[in-house]
Short mmCIF file of C-alpha atoms and ligand atoms in Angstrom, two decimals:
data_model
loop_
_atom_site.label_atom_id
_atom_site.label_comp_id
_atom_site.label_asym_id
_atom_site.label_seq_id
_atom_site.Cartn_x
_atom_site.Cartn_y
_atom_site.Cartn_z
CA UNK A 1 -92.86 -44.67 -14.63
CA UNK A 2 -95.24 -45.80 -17.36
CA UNK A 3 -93.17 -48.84 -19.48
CA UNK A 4 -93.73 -48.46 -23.02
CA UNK A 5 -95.34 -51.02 -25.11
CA UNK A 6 -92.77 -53.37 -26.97
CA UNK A 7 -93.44 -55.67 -30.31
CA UNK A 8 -92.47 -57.22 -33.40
CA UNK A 9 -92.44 -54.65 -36.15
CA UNK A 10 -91.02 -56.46 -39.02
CA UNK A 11 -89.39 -60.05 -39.15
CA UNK A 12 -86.91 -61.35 -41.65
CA UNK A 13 -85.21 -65.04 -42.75
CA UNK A 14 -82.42 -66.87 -44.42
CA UNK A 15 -81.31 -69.98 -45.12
CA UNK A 16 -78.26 -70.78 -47.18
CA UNK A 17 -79.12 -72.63 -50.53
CA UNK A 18 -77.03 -75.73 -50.02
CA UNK A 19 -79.82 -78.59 -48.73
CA UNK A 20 -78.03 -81.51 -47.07
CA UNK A 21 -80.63 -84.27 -47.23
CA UNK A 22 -80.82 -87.86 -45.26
CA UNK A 23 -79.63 -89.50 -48.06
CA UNK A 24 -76.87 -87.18 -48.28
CA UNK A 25 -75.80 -87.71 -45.04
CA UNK A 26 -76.31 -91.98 -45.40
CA UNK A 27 -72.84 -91.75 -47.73
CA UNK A 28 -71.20 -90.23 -45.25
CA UNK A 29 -72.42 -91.99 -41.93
CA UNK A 30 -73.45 -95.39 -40.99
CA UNK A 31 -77.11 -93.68 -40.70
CA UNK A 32 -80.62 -93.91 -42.25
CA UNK A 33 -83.43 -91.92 -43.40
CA UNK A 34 -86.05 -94.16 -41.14
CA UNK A 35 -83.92 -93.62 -38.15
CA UNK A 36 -83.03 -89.88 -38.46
CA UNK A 37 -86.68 -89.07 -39.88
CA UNK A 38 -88.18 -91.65 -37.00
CA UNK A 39 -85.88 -90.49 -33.81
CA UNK A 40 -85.67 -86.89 -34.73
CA UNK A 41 -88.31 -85.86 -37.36
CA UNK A 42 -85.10 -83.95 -39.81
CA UNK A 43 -85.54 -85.08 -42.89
CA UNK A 44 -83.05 -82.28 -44.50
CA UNK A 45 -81.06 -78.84 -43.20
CA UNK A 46 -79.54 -76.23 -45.23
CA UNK A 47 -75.87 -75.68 -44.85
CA UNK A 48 -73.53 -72.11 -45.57
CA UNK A 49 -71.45 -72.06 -48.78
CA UNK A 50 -67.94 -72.18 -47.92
CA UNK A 51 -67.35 -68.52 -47.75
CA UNK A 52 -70.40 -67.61 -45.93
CA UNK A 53 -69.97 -66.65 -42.04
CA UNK A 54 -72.93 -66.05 -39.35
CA UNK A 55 -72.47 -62.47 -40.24
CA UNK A 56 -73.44 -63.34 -43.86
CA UNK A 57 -76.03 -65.48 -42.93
CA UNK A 58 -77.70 -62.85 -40.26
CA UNK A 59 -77.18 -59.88 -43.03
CA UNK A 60 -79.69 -61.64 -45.47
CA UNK A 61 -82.05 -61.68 -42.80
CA UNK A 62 -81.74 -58.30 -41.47
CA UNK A 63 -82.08 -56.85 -45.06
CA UNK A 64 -85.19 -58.75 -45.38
CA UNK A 65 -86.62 -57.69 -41.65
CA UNK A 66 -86.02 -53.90 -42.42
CA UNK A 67 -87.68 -54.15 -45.66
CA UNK A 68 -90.82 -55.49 -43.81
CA UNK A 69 -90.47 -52.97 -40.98
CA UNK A 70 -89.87 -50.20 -43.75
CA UNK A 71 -87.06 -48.87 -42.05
CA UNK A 72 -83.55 -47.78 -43.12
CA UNK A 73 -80.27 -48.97 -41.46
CA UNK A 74 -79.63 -45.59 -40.17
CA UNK A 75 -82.61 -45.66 -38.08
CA UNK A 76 -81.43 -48.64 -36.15
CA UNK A 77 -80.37 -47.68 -32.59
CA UNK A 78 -79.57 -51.30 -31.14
CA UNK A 79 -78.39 -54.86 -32.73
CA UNK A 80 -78.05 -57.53 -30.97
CA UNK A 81 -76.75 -61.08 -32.35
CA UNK A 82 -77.76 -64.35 -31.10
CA UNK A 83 -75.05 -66.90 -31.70
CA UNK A 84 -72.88 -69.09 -30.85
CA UNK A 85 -70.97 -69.68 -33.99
CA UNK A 86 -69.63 -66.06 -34.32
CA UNK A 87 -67.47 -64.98 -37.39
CA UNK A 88 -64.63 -64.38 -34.60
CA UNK A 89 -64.74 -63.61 -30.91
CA UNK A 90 -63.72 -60.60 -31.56
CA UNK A 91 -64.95 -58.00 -33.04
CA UNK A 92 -68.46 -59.35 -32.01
CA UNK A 93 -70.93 -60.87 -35.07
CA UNK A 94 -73.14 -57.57 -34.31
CA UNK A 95 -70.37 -55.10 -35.02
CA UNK A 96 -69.40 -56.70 -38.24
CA UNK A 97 -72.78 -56.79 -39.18
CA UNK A 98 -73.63 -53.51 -38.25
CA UNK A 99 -70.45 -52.26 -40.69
CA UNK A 100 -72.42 -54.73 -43.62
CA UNK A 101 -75.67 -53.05 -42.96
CA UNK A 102 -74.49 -49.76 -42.34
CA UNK A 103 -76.15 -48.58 -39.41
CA UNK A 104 -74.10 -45.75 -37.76
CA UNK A 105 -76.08 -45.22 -35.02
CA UNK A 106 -76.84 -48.58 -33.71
CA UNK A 107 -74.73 -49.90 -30.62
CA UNK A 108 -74.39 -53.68 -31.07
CA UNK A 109 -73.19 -56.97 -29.36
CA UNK A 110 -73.66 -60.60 -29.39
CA UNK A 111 -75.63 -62.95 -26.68
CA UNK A 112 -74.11 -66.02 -26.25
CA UNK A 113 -77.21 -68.24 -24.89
CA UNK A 114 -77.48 -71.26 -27.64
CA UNK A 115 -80.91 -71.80 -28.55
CA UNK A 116 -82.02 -69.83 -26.00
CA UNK A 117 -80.34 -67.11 -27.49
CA UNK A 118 -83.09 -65.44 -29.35
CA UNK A 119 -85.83 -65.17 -27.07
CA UNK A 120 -83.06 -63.81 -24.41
CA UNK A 121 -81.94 -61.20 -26.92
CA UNK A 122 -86.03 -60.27 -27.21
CA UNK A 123 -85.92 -59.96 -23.52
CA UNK A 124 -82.94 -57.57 -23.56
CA UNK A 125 -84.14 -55.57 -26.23
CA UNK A 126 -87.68 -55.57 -24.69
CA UNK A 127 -85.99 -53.86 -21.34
CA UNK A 128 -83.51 -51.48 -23.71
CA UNK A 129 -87.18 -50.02 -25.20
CA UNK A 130 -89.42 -50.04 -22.38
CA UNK A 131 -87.50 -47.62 -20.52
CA UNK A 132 -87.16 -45.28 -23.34
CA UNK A 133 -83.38 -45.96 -23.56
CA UNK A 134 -83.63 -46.90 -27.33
CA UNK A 135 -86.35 -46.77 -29.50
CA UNK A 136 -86.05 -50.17 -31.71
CA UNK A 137 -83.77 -52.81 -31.58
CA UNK A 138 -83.05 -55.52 -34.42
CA UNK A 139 -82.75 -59.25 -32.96
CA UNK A 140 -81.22 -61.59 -34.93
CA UNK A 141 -80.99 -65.46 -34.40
CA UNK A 142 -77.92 -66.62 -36.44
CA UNK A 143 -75.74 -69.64 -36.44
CA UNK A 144 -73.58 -71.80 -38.68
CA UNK A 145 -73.49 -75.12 -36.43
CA UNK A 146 -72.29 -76.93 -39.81
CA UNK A 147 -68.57 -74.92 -39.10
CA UNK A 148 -68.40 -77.05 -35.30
CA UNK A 149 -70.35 -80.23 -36.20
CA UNK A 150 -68.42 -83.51 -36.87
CA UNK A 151 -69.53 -85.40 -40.06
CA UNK A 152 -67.94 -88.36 -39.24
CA UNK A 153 -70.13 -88.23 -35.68
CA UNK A 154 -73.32 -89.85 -36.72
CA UNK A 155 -74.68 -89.05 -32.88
CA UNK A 156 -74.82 -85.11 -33.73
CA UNK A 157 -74.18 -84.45 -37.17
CA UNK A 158 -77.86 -85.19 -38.07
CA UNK A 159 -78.72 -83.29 -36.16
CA UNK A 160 -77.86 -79.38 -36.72
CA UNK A 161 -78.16 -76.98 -40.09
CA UNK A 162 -77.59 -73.30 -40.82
CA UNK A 163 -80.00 -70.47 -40.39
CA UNK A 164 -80.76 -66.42 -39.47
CA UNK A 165 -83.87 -65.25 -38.78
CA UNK A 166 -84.23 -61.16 -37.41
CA UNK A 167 -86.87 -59.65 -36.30
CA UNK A 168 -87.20 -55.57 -35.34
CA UNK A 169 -88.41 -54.70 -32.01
CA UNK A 170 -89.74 -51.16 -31.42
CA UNK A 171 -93.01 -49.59 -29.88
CA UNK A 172 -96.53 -50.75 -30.41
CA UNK A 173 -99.63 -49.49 -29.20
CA UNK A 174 -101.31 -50.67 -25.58
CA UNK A 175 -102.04 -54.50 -25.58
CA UNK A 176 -100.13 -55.66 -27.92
CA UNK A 177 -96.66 -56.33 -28.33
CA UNK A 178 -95.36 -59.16 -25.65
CA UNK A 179 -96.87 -59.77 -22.50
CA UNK A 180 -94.39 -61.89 -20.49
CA UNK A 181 -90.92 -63.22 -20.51
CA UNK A 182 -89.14 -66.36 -18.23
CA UNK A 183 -85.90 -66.80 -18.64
CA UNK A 184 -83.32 -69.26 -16.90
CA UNK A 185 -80.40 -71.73 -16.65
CA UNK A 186 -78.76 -74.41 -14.96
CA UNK A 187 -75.25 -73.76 -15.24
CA UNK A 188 -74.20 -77.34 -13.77
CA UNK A 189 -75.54 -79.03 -17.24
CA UNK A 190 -73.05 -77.07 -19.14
CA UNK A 191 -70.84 -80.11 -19.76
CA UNK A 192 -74.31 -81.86 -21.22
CA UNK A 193 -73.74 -80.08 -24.77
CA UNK A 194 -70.46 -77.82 -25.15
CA UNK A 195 -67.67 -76.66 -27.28
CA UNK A 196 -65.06 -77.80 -25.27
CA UNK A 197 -61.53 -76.13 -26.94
CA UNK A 198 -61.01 -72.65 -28.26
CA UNK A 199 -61.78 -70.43 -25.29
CA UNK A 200 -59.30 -69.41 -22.43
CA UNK A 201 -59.95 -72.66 -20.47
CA UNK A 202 -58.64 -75.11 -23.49
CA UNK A 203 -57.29 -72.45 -26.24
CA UNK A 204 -56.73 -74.15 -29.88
CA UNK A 205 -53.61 -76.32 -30.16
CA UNK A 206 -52.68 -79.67 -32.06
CA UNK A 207 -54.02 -81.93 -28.89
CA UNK A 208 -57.45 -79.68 -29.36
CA UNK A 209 -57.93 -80.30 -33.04
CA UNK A 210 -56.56 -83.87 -32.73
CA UNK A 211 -59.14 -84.48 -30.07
CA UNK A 212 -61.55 -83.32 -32.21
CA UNK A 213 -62.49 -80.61 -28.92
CA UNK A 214 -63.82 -77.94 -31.65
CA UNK A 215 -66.71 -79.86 -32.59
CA UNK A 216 -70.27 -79.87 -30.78
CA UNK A 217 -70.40 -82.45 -27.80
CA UNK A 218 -73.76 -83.51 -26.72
CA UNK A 219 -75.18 -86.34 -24.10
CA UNK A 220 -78.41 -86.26 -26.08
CA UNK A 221 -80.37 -88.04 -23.95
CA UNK A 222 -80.17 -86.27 -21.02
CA UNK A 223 -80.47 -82.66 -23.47
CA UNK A 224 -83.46 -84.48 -24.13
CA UNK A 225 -84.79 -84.92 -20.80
CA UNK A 226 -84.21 -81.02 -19.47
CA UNK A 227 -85.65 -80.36 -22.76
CA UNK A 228 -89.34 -81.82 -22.00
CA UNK A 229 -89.12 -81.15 -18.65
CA UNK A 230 -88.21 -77.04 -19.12
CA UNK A 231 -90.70 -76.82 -22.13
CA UNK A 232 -93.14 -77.78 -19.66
CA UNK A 233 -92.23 -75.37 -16.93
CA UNK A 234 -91.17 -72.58 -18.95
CA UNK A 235 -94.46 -72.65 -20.73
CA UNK A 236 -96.36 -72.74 -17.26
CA UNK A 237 -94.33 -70.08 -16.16
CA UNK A 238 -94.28 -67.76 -18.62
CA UNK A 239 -98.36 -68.51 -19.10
CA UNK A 240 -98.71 -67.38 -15.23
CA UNK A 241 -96.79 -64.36 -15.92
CA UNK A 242 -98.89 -63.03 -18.86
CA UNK A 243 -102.16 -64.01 -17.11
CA UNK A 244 -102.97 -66.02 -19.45
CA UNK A 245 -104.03 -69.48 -20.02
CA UNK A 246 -102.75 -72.55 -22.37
CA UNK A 247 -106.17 -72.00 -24.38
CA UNK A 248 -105.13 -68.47 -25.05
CA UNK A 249 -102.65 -69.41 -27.23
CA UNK A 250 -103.34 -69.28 -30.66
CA UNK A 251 -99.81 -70.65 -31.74
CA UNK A 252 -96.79 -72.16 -30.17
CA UNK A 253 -93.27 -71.62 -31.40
CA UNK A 254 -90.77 -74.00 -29.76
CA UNK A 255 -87.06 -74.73 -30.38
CA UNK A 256 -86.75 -76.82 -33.47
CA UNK A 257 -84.34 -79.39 -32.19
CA UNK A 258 -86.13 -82.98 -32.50
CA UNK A 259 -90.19 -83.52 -33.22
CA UNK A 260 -90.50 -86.03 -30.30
CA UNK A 261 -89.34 -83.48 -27.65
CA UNK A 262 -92.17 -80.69 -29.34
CA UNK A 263 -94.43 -83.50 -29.20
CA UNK A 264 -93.98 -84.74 -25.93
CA UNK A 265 -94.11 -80.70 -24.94
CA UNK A 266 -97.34 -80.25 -26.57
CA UNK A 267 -98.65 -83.81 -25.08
CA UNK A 268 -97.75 -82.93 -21.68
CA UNK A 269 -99.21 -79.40 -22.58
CA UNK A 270 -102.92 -81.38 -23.75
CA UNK A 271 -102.86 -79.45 -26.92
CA UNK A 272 -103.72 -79.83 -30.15
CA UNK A 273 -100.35 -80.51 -32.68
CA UNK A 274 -102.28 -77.87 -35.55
CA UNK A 275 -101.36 -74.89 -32.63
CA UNK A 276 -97.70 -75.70 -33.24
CA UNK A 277 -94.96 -74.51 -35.72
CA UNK A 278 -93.24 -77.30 -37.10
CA UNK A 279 -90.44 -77.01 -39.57
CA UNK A 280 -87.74 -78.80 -37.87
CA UNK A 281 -88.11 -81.39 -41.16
CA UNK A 282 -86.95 -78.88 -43.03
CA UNK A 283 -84.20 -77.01 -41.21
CA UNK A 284 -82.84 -79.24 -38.35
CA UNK A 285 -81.71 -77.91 -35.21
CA UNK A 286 -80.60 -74.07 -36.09
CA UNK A 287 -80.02 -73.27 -32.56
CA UNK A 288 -80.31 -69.26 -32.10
CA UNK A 289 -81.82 -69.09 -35.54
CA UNK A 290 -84.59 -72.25 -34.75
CA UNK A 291 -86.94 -70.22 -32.98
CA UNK A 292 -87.11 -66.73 -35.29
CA UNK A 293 -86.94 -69.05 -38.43
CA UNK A 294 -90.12 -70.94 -36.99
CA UNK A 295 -91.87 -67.59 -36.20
CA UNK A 296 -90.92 -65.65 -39.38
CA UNK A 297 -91.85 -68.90 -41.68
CA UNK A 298 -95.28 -69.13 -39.82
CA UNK A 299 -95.90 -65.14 -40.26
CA UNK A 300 -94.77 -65.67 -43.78
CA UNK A 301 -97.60 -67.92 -44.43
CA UNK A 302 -100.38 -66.43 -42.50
CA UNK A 303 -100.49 -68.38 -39.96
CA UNK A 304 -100.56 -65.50 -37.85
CA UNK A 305 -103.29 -62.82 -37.64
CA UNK A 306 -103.17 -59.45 -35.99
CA UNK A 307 -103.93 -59.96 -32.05
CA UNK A 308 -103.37 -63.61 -31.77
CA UNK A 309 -101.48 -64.25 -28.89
CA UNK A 310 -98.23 -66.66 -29.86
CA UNK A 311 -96.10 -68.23 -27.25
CA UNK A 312 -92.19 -68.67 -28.25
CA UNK A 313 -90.65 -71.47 -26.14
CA UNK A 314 -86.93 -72.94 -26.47
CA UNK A 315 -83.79 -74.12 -24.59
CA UNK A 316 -80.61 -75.05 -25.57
CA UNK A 317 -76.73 -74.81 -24.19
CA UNK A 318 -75.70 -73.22 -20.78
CA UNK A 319 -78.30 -74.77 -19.90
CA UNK A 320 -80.59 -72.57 -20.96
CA UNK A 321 -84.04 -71.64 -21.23
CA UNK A 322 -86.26 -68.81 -22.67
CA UNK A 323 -90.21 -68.76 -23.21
CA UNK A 324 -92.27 -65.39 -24.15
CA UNK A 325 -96.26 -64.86 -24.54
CA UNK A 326 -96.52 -61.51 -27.19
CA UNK A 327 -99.31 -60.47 -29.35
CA UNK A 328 -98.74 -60.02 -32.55
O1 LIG B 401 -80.80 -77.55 -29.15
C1 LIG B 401 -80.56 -78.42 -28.10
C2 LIG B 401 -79.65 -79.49 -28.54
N1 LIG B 401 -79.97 -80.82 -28.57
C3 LIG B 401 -81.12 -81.53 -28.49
O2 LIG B 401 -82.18 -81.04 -28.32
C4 LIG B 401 -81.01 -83.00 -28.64
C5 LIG B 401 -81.74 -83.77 -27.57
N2 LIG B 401 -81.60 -85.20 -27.79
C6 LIG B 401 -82.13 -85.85 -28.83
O3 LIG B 401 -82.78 -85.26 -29.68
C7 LIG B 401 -81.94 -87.34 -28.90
O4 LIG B 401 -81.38 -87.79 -27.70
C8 LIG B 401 -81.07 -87.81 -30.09
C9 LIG B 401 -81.82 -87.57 -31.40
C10 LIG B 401 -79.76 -87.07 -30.10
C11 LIG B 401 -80.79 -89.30 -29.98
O5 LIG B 401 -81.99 -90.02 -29.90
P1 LIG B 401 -82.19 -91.17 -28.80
O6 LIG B 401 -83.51 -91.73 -29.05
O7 LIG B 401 -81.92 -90.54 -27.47
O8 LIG B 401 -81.09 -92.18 -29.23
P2 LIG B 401 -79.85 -92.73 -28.39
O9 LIG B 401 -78.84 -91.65 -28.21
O10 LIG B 401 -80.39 -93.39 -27.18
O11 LIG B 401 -79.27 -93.80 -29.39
C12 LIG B 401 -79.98 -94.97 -29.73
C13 LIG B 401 -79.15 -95.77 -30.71
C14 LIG B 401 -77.68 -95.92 -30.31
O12 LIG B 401 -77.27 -97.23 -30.65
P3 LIG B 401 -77.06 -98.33 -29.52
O13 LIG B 401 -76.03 -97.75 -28.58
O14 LIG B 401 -78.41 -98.46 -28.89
O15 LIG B 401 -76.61 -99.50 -30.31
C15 LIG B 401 -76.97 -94.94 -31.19
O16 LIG B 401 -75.65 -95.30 -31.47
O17 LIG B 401 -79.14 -95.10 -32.00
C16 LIG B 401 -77.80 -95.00 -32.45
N3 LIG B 401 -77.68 -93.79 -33.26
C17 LIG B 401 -77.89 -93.79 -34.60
N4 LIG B 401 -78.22 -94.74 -35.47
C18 LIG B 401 -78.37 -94.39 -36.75
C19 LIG B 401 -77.36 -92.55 -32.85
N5 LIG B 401 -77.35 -91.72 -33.92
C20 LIG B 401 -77.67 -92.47 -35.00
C21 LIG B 401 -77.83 -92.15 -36.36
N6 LIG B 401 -78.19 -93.15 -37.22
N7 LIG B 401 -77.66 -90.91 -36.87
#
């Protein structure tokens, strides 16, 4: 059977208006600017109005992806939500936001793979369309880490901010479109970075929310160790499987979640900082929505032409990893 071609046919972003600065954060915290800005690279993230959910967040950038894609709602035949801050568990993100958006025809569920979650939601949607079972897809990386982070936790909350970013997937002509996807996890780091109460192992009770369990744990320095290390591999990997080589790449798009992990990634990689989206100043760590945001932003701004080859590389919770080579 001859697979179909699969791309990128419109991309969309969000961020809530709210900017939470260093400074901000330095009246809350024993922290400062020179250490966040100097350990991490954040320098401010934008965080959801008190009545805004992931759905809310994700609609915005949907809205904005269809637009680009000049499509209707209607037309959509698959959504799938990266996140791991969902309105609920249940109904899923995707099915509210399929109600919001009003697409009738689209079947829809959520992907729970932390920052990894939107380039494993391209690869599912990739699959979904290359064997002619749908015919577009719309992939949204959404998540409201400022609902599970701990502002009196100066180790994480500096860390995290709020984001969507959505991008439709549907058929492209020969060549283009992506090339290669490597996916993976290591299921025995789980307890490395976790939301420990709230599901059916430790559901929500006094001890939970007392114990402060429903906030974002994190060893960060070994997070930060995997991190280099499967930025390195996944890269390779995922390189390999496109047949291509590191000086193919015309742009990387790694997981916003601290400069000096990119950095070391792009050291260890021998290339050039200018072939890499950064904009983790800006945002912070947005988990599902880091990666799309990154991509979208550099889109937004030309920084990508027609048939440059980009390479999308991240990892996060699980633990997780996801890397893709595409064309765009
Ligand atoms: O999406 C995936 C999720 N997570 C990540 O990718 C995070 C990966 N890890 C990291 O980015 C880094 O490990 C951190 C940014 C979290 C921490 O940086 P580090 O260089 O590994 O610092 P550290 O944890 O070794 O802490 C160094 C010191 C500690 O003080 P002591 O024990 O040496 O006295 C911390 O208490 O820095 C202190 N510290 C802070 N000081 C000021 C930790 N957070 C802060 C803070 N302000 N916000």
């Amino acid at each position: 059977m001859k697979m179909r071609s699969v791309g990128i046919i419109g991309t969309g972003k969000y961020v809530p208006e709210r900017v939470l600065t260093n400074a901000d954060l330095e009246k809350m915290v024993d922290t400062n600017d020179e250490w966040i800005v100097s350990r991490t690279g954040i320098r401010e993230r934008h965080i959801a109005a008190p009545e805004q959910a992931t759905s809310d967040l994700a609609y915005e950038a949907a809205v904005r992806a269809l637009k680009s894609a000049g499509m209707t709602a209607d037309q959509l035949e698959l959504i799938i939500v990266a996140t791991i801050t969902p309105d609920t568990s249940f109904p899923s993100t995707a099915c509210i936001l399929q109600d919001k958006l009003g697409a009738k025809h689209a079947a829809a569920f959520d992907l729970s793979a932390a920052c990894s979650g939107f380039v494993y939601s391209m690869a599912t949607a990739n699959g979904f369309i290359q064997t002619g079972m749908y015919k577009n897809a719309l992939i949204i990386g959404a998540d409201t880490l400022s609902r599970i982070t701990d502002y009196t936790d100066r180790n994480t909350c500096v860390l995290f901010g709020d984001g969507a970013g959505a991008v439709i997937v549907g058929e492209v002509p020969e060549g283009r479109g992506f090339l290669s996807f490597d996916l993976g996890a290591e299921g025995a780091g789980g307890d490395l970075l976790k939301l420990a109460a709230g599901g059916s192992r430790l559901p929500a009770s006094e001890a939970t929310v007392e114990g402060k369990q429903h906030y974002i744990y994190m060893n960060g320095r070994e997070v930060f160790k995997f991190a280099v290390r499967v930025m390195g591999t996944a890269t390779e990997e995922v390189l390999r499987k496109a047949g291509k080589t590191k000086e193919d790449i015309d742009l990387f798009v790694p997981h916003q979640a601290n400069i000096r992990i990119i950095q070391s990634a792009m050291q260890r990689l021998d290339l050039p900082e200018e072939r890499c989206v950064i904009n983790v100043d800006k945002y912070a760590n947005t988990s599902a929505a880091s990666i799309p945001l990154a991509l979208v932003e550099a889109a937004e701004e030309g920084r990508i032409k027609e048939g440059d080859t980009v390479l999308l590389v991240g990892f996060g919770g699980g633990l997780t990893w996801g890397a893709s080579v595409l064309v765009w």
